[in-house]
């Protein structure tokens, strides 16, 4: 059965191509004594707009349910991501921020992982971050943070108090915002005439190519392509002027928008558009085939885990990611298959995973004693985690991965 919805970018009809069913909030880790009947669920399903080709969720979760004072994702938790953002800050300093007293706004600055580097360089800046938990960490580092959701009214307010911005930046945040028209009109109002809006988010092309279906959860509302971003920019007086594929979080694109006509688009834009056309990323048939692969992965992973359990093997989870909510709830993985998931985030520890109620333990629990297998939910941090957990493999332990396919390494 397919339910149509209205495109949050252009108002066109969105046709559904995959339904994950009833899912919880991906970052709502429960206290062990919490009233489990109060847990919030919604229907997680994806569709594509027949007009502007934007891939999006069919149902929207109210933003205050996801982003609040107990939001548990701290961006600085990965050394690899810290380096990634420091490198971007250096690049911005050398390119876009060489003028007289440039001003930078970051939408969704989280714990300040990127802005910290600009603040250290003395750049005038403001982070806009609604989740108090992480905003407070950024503020404690001396970063200027406004604790609110960014939208048109916020942009107008910043414009009045700080003036226009040379750079507006958002990492893994724009795709979280269904009311995107308000964001882009705010960006257009706040940018200097030659300023840029740079944002990076999981790329639909990588999600389809690698069947990384766990990128689909409540917080990820949009799944961008160069084509859909180009169309969205044009509706808001902006223009897509550059794209760059980046390896973080399993494959993302960093998009650069400028005010329409202000900059000459690079060849990379035309190249990526051509690649997407060849791959038929705008065709619902491509997305339905992706859905078939998701179902195949689901069945393979379920069979692998129940086979290992039948053989008496001990398997635990590694990384209580937001992504893993989709995996555990969709595949049907509970504490009987995974007695716990270990995670380095104190705010997630000694709680239960959303929907499936698997206990979350600190990383020390991993070696106490090592399990036979570890299901790596934080597969996007595989290099970093496998390097720090070398002793696990030396003990005879093996990693289970499910992106791009189910395998033991
Ligand atoms: O888009 C989003 C991205 C940026 O972050 C948000 N909507 C929510 C969140 O998604 P996620 O939870 O899937 O992100 P990560 O970066 O894959 O999460 C990694 C998790 O693994 C964290 O809970 C920290 C943990 N971890 C760990 O236990 N040991 C991470 C590393 C690197 C480690 O060594
Ligand atoms: N930029 C960080 C954080 C990504 S998590 C990184 O790449 O690691 C997404 C962040 O977006 C959360 O911290 C959430 O609180 C924030 N967010 C969600 N909606 C927002 C909005 N309308 N304005 C600003 N931040 C928002
Ligand atoms: Zn549309």
Tab-separated table of C-alpha atoms in Angstrom, residues 18 20 207-213 286-301 330 402 404-406:
chain	number	residue	atom	x	y	z
A	18	UNK	CA	9.888	1.867	1.191
A	20	UNK	CA	10.288	0.403	7.680
A	207	UNK	CA	23.024	5.196	0.402
A	208	UNK	CA	21.685	3.487	-2.723
A	209	UNK	CA	25.074	2.211	-3.939
A	210	UNK	CA	26.000	0.754	-0.519
A	211	UNK	CA	22.510	-0.152	0.764
A	212	UNK	CA	23.244	1.921	3.876
A	213	UNK	CA	19.585	1.867	4.857
A	286	UNK	CA	16.017	2.537	-8.717
A	287	UNK	CA	14.759	3.283	-5.222
A	288	UNK	CA	12.453	0.275	-5.219
A	289	UNK	CA	15.435	-1.936	-6.129
A	290	UNK	CA	17.276	-0.387	-3.195
A	291	UNK	CA	14.280	-1.428	-1.065
A	292	UNK	CA	14.617	-5.030	-2.261
A	293	UNK	CA	18.284	-5.017	-1.219
A	294	UNK	CA	17.309	-3.641	2.182
A	295	UNK	CA	14.951	-6.581	2.670
A	296	UNK	CA	17.687	-9.017	1.600
A	297	UNK	CA	20.103	-7.487	4.139
A	298	UNK	CA	17.440	-7.697	6.835
A	299	UNK	CA	16.921	-11.425	6.249
A	300	UNK	CA	20.638	-12.217	5.987
A	301	UNK	CA	21.497	-10.360	9.170
A	330	UNK	CA	13.614	-3.320	11.539
A	402	UNK	CA	26.104	-5.154	7.193
A	404	UNK	CA	27.445	-2.642	1.959
A	405	UNK	CA	26.524	-6.281	2.664
A	406	UNK	CA	26.369	-8.694	5.555
